[in-house]
Amino acid sequence: MSTAPSLTLRGVDIYQQYLDRAAQQALVEDLRGVQRVAPLFSPETRFGRKMSVQMTSAGKYGWFSDRRGYRYERRHPSGVDWPPIPDSVLAIWHKVTGLERTPDCCLVNFYREGARMGLHQDRDEADFGYPVLSVSLGDDGLFRIGHEARGGSTESIWLQSGDVAVMGGAARLLHHGVDRIRPGSSTLLAQGGRINLTCRVVD
Ligand code: SIN
Ligand code: MN
């Protein structure tokens, strides 16, 4: 199993600075390989608005959204299979969650300056008994956590490059989102911005 989280916010376990700089750089390199096969795209919401976050995925499934709704797809919009989840990502998943089961999807979110993600639940998966694991790279992102039900109070934390967070157990279905990033707060990504990976068991 993993080491203890450095803090827990509403049941979300946060491992601050879990990845050192070299590990972060190796992940960025692996993600470049993912993006070469499956380039970032800007999904549309159900309401036909372009999301400000750009996305792609690795694994058996990729997360996708358009006017037909939110869902997992077997292929990138270009028609190619999603590339495999890099071993570097799987290693973090197994170490931190302690699970043998491999995730089916690693969603890659890219936030440029001004990008945000509204409060939502991750609920397109079949079994909420499995946690969602998140890895932050690059600029700081202001992560907001609410309740399982809509509305009510929220608490926020700046996630930094190298931080890992786990939403599992009673925290699995909490509403969460990213209000904004802090441009220029990290030198990890040459062009700036923030990458967030989330690994999910889908089936
Ligand atoms: C997500 O909820 O898919 C992304 C969360 C984050 O960017 O930290
Ligand atoms: Mn989410």
mmCIF file of C-alpha atoms in Angstrom, residues 3-198:
data_model
loop_
_atom_site.group_PDB
_atom_site.id
_atom_site.type_symbol
_atom_site.label_atom_id
_atom_site.label_comp_id
_atom_site.label_asym_id
_atom_site.label_seq_id
_atom_site.Cartn_x
_atom_site.Cartn_y
_atom_site.Cartn_z
ATOM 1 C CA THR A 3 2.358 5.981 2.261
ATOM 2 C CA ALA A 4 -0.104 8.103 4.196
ATOM 3 C CA PRO A 5 -1.617 11.149 2.478
ATOM 4 C CA SER A 6 -0.237 14.499 3.583
ATOM 5 C CA LEU A 7 -3.760 15.776 4.013
ATOM 6 C CA THR A 8 -7.369 14.771 3.578
ATOM 7 C CA LEU A 9 -9.977 17.300 2.482
ATOM 8 C CA ARG A 10 -13.590 16.079 2.776
ATOM 9 C CA GLY A 11 -12.326 12.535 2.401
ATOM 10 C CA VAL A 12 -10.179 13.274 -0.655
ATOM 11 C CA ASP A 13 -6.662 12.013 0.092
ATOM 12 C CA ILE A 14 -3.975 14.369 -1.142
ATOM 13 C CA TYR A 15 -0.341 13.304 -1.451
ATOM 14 C CA GLN A 16 1.517 16.563 -1.854
ATOM 15 C CA GLN A 17 4.749 16.436 -3.846
ATOM 16 C CA TYR A 18 4.316 12.698 -4.349
ATOM 17 C CA LEU A 19 6.353 12.929 -7.574
ATOM 18 C CA ASP A 20 9.769 14.537 -7.651
ATOM 19 C CA ARG A 21 10.848 16.691 -10.574
ATOM 20 C CA ALA A 22 12.465 13.815 -12.472
ATOM 21 C CA ALA A 23 9.323 11.687 -12.157
ATOM 22 C CA GLN A 24 7.198 14.628 -13.342
ATOM 23 C CA GLN A 25 9.456 15.144 -16.362
ATOM 24 C CA ALA A 26 9.285 11.441 -17.226
ATOM 25 C CA LEU A 27 5.474 11.577 -17.092
ATOM 26 C CA VAL A 28 5.382 14.640 -19.359
ATOM 27 C CA GLU A 29 7.575 12.792 -21.854
ATOM 28 C CA ASP A 30 5.276 9.749 -21.771
ATOM 29 C CA LEU A 31 2.237 11.990 -22.246
ATOM 30 C CA ARG A 32 3.826 13.525 -25.326
ATOM 31 C CA GLY A 33 3.812 10.016 -26.769
ATOM 32 C CA VAL A 34 0.112 9.674 -25.921
ATOM 33 C CA GLN A 35 -0.698 13.002 -27.583
ATOM 34 C CA ARG A 36 1.207 12.089 -30.745
ATOM 35 C CA VAL A 37 -1.203 9.181 -31.269
ATOM 36 C CA ALA A 38 -4.288 10.808 -29.768
ATOM 37 C CA PRO A 39 -4.049 14.623 -30.059
ATOM 38 C CA LEU A 40 -5.770 16.929 -27.595
ATOM 39 C CA PHE A 41 -9.240 18.080 -28.625
ATOM 40 C CA SER A 42 -11.864 20.401 -27.138
ATOM 41 C CA PRO A 43 -15.042 18.469 -26.355
ATOM 42 C CA GLU A 44 -18.469 20.082 -26.456
ATOM 43 C CA THR A 45 -20.821 19.986 -23.515
ATOM 44 C CA ARG A 46 -24.340 18.618 -23.809
ATOM 45 C CA PHE A 47 -25.393 22.191 -24.419
ATOM 46 C CA GLY A 48 -23.113 22.557 -27.436
ATOM 47 C CA ARG A 49 -20.542 24.794 -25.749
ATOM 48 C CA LYS A 50 -16.858 24.105 -26.249
ATOM 49 C CA MET A 51 -15.129 23.176 -23.016
ATOM 50 C CA SER A 52 -12.168 25.407 -22.096
ATOM 51 C CA VAL A 53 -10.137 22.346 -21.098
ATOM 52 C CA GLN A 54 -8.546 20.287 -23.867
ATOM 53 C CA MET A 55 -8.536 16.528 -23.484
ATOM 54 C CA THR A 56 -7.343 13.205 -24.682
ATOM 55 C CA SER A 57 -7.158 9.736 -23.131
ATOM 56 C CA ALA A 58 -5.099 6.589 -22.898
ATOM 57 C CA GLY A 59 -6.354 3.089 -22.190
ATOM 58 C CA LYS A 60 -9.213 0.845 -23.233
ATOM 59 C CA TYR A 61 -11.653 3.742 -23.069
ATOM 60 C CA GLY A 62 -11.443 7.501 -23.436
ATOM 61 C CA TRP A 63 -13.807 9.996 -21.918
ATOM 62 C CA PHE A 64 -15.809 11.959 -24.449
ATOM 63 C CA SER A 65 -18.523 14.565 -24.518
ATOM 64 C CA ASP A 66 -20.730 16.160 -27.156
ATOM 65 C CA ARG A 67 -24.391 17.108 -27.574
ATOM 66 C CA ARG A 68 -25.319 13.459 -27.056
ATOM 67 C CA GLY A 69 -23.883 13.609 -23.556
ATOM 68 C CA TYR A 70 -20.953 12.396 -21.471
ATOM 69 C CA ARG A 71 -19.634 8.882 -22.067
ATOM 70 C CA TYR A 72 -16.649 6.637 -22.603
ATOM 71 C CA GLU A 73 -15.630 5.808 -26.163
ATOM 72 C CA ARG A 74 -13.418 3.040 -27.543
ATOM 73 C CA ARG A 75 -11.702 5.398 -29.970
ATOM 74 C CA HIS A 76 -10.319 8.895 -30.280
ATOM 75 C CA PRO A 77 -12.533 11.197 -32.420
ATOM 76 C CA SER A 78 -10.049 10.652 -35.307
ATOM 77 C CA GLY A 79 -10.947 6.935 -35.276
ATOM 78 C CA VAL A 80 -7.648 5.626 -33.847
ATOM 79 C CA ASP A 81 -7.553 3.432 -30.755
ATOM 80 C CA TRP A 82 -6.524 5.269 -27.602
ATOM 81 C CA PRO A 83 -2.848 4.512 -26.873
ATOM 82 C CA PRO A 84 -2.020 2.323 -23.873
ATOM 83 C CA ILE A 85 -1.757 3.941 -20.452
ATOM 84 C CA PRO A 86 1.967 4.591 -19.878
ATOM 85 C CA ASP A 87 3.665 2.296 -17.349
ATOM 86 C CA SER A 88 4.769 5.380 -15.403
ATOM 87 C CA VAL A 89 1.101 6.227 -14.783
ATOM 88 C CA LEU A 90 0.118 2.650 -13.962
ATOM 89 C CA ALA A 91 2.936 2.445 -11.405
ATOM 90 C CA ILE A 92 1.508 5.443 -9.524
ATOM 91 C CA TRP A 93 -1.998 3.946 -9.659
ATOM 92 C CA HIS A 94 -0.899 0.596 -8.207
ATOM 93 C CA LYS A 95 1.338 2.141 -5.571
ATOM 94 C CA VAL A 96 -1.101 4.731 -4.313
ATOM 95 C CA THR A 97 -4.372 2.767 -4.523
ATOM 96 C CA GLY A 98 -2.901 -0.614 -3.566
ATOM 97 C CA LEU A 99 -5.172 -2.176 -6.211
ATOM 98 C CA GLU A 100 -4.185 -4.981 -8.581
ATOM 99 C CA ARG A 101 -6.934 -4.033 -11.030
ATOM 100 C CA THR A 102 -5.617 -1.815 -13.798
ATOM 101 C CA PRO A 103 -7.542 1.353 -14.740
ATOM 102 C CA ASP A 104 -9.426 1.323 -18.069
ATOM 103 C CA CYS A 105 -8.989 5.003 -18.763
ATOM 104 C CA CYS A 106 -6.417 7.687 -18.097
ATOM 105 C CA LEU A 107 -8.055 10.988 -18.989
ATOM 106 C CA VAL A 108 -5.561 13.739 -19.814
ATOM 107 C CA ASN A 109 -6.870 17.260 -19.197
ATOM 108 C CA PHE A 110 -4.911 20.278 -20.367
ATOM 109 C CA TYR A 111 -5.646 23.709 -18.893
ATOM 110 C CA ARG A 112 -4.318 26.776 -20.637
ATOM 111 C CA GLU A 113 -4.562 30.173 -18.963
ATOM 112 C CA GLY A 114 -8.271 30.894 -18.436
ATOM 113 C CA ALA A 115 -9.383 27.253 -18.648
ATOM 114 C CA ARG A 116 -11.586 25.886 -15.908
ATOM 115 C CA MET A 117 -13.760 22.915 -15.108
ATOM 116 C CA GLY A 118 -17.139 23.399 -13.478
ATOM 117 C CA LEU A 119 -18.279 21.416 -10.455
ATOM 118 C CA HIS A 120 -19.254 17.888 -11.480
ATOM 119 C CA GLN A 121 -19.273 14.274 -10.311
ATOM 120 C CA ASP A 122 -17.327 11.472 -11.980
ATOM 121 C CA ARG A 123 -20.213 9.080 -12.481
ATOM 122 C CA ASP A 124 -19.910 7.599 -15.950
ATOM 123 C CA GLU A 125 -18.195 4.493 -14.530
ATOM 124 C CA ALA A 126 -19.920 1.189 -13.682
ATOM 125 C CA ASP A 127 -18.501 0.567 -10.201
ATOM 126 C CA PHE A 128 -18.003 3.446 -7.757
ATOM 127 C CA GLY A 129 -16.178 1.034 -5.439
ATOM 128 C CA TYR A 130 -13.049 1.875 -7.407
ATOM 129 C CA PRO A 131 -11.343 5.188 -6.670
ATOM 130 C CA VAL A 132 -10.401 7.901 -9.147
ATOM 131 C CA LEU A 133 -6.737 8.874 -8.965
ATOM 132 C CA SER A 134 -5.572 12.305 -10.079
ATOM 133 C CA VAL A 135 -2.057 13.529 -10.879
ATOM 134 C CA SER A 136 -1.274 17.226 -11.341
ATOM 135 C CA LEU A 137 1.574 18.507 -13.523
ATOM 136 C CA GLY A 138 2.657 22.040 -14.394
ATOM 137 C CA ASP A 139 0.925 25.176 -13.159
ATOM 138 C CA ASP A 140 -1.017 25.186 -9.894
ATOM 139 C CA GLY A 141 -4.750 24.527 -10.155
ATOM 140 C CA LEU A 142 -7.404 25.640 -7.672
ATOM 141 C CA PHE A 143 -9.320 22.438 -6.937
ATOM 142 C CA ARG A 144 -12.762 22.863 -5.398
ATOM 143 C CA ILE A 145 -14.582 20.119 -3.503
ATOM 144 C CA GLY A 146 -18.266 20.138 -2.615
ATOM 145 C CA HIS A 147 -20.693 17.463 -1.483
ATOM 146 C CA GLU A 148 -22.209 14.356 -3.035
ATOM 147 C CA ALA A 149 -25.476 16.252 -3.426
ATOM 148 C CA ARG A 150 -25.542 19.409 -5.535
ATOM 149 C CA GLY A 151 -24.948 22.716 -3.804
ATOM 150 C CA GLY A 152 -23.854 23.523 -0.290
ATOM 151 C CA SER A 153 -20.498 24.697 0.971
ATOM 152 C CA THR A 154 -17.234 23.977 -0.817
ATOM 153 C CA GLU A 155 -13.574 23.919 0.147
ATOM 154 C CA SER A 156 -10.643 24.581 -2.160
ATOM 155 C CA ILE A 157 -6.989 23.682 -2.337
ATOM 156 C CA TRP A 158 -4.240 24.625 -4.774
ATOM 157 C CA LEU A 159 -2.957 21.422 -6.372
ATOM 158 C CA GLN A 160 0.661 21.735 -7.428
ATOM 159 C CA SER A 161 2.876 19.912 -9.867
ATOM 160 C CA GLY A 162 3.656 16.458 -8.498
ATOM 161 C CA ASP A 163 0.586 16.259 -6.254
ATOM 162 C CA VAL A 164 -1.535 13.112 -6.370
ATOM 163 C CA ALA A 165 -5.130 12.998 -5.128
ATOM 164 C CA VAL A 166 -7.454 10.040 -4.602
ATOM 165 C CA MET A 167 -11.235 10.256 -4.549
ATOM 166 C CA GLY A 168 -12.392 6.940 -3.157
ATOM 167 C CA GLY A 169 -14.762 5.477 -0.596
ATOM 168 C CA ALA A 170 -17.197 8.050 0.726
ATOM 169 C CA ALA A 171 -15.413 10.752 -1.323
ATOM 170 C CA ARG A 172 -15.815 8.951 -4.663
ATOM 171 C CA LEU A 173 -18.907 10.871 -5.774
ATOM 172 C CA LEU A 174 -18.161 14.291 -4.341
ATOM 173 C CA HIS A 175 -18.690 17.231 -6.664
ATOM 174 C CA HIS A 176 -15.367 18.742 -7.715
ATOM 175 C CA GLY A 177 -13.940 21.147 -10.239
ATOM 176 C CA VAL A 178 -11.097 23.500 -11.064
ATOM 177 C CA ASP A 179 -11.777 27.237 -10.783
ATOM 178 C CA ARG A 180 -8.593 28.443 -12.423
ATOM 179 C CA ILE A 181 -4.919 27.839 -12.851
ATOM 180 C CA ARG A 182 -2.073 30.089 -11.743
ATOM 181 C CA PRO A 183 -0.181 30.817 -14.974
ATOM 182 C CA GLY A 184 3.600 30.828 -14.629
ATOM 183 C CA SER A 185 3.635 29.049 -11.265
ATOM 184 C CA SER A 186 5.556 26.063 -12.625
ATOM 185 C CA THR A 187 8.453 25.655 -15.053
ATOM 186 C CA LEU A 188 7.674 21.997 -15.802
ATOM 187 C CA LEU A 189 5.821 22.542 -19.089
ATOM 188 C CA ALA A 190 7.734 24.567 -21.665
ATOM 189 C CA GLN A 191 4.551 26.242 -22.956
ATOM 190 C CA GLY A 192 3.046 26.621 -19.484
ATOM 191 C CA GLY A 193 -0.400 25.467 -18.418
ATOM 192 C CA ARG A 194 -1.559 22.563 -16.318
ATOM 193 C CA ILE A 195 -1.991 18.883 -17.072
ATOM 194 C CA ASN A 196 -4.214 16.739 -14.899
ATOM 195 C CA LEU A 197 -4.433 12.984 -15.301
ATOM 196 C CA THR A 198 -7.322 11.010 -13.875
#
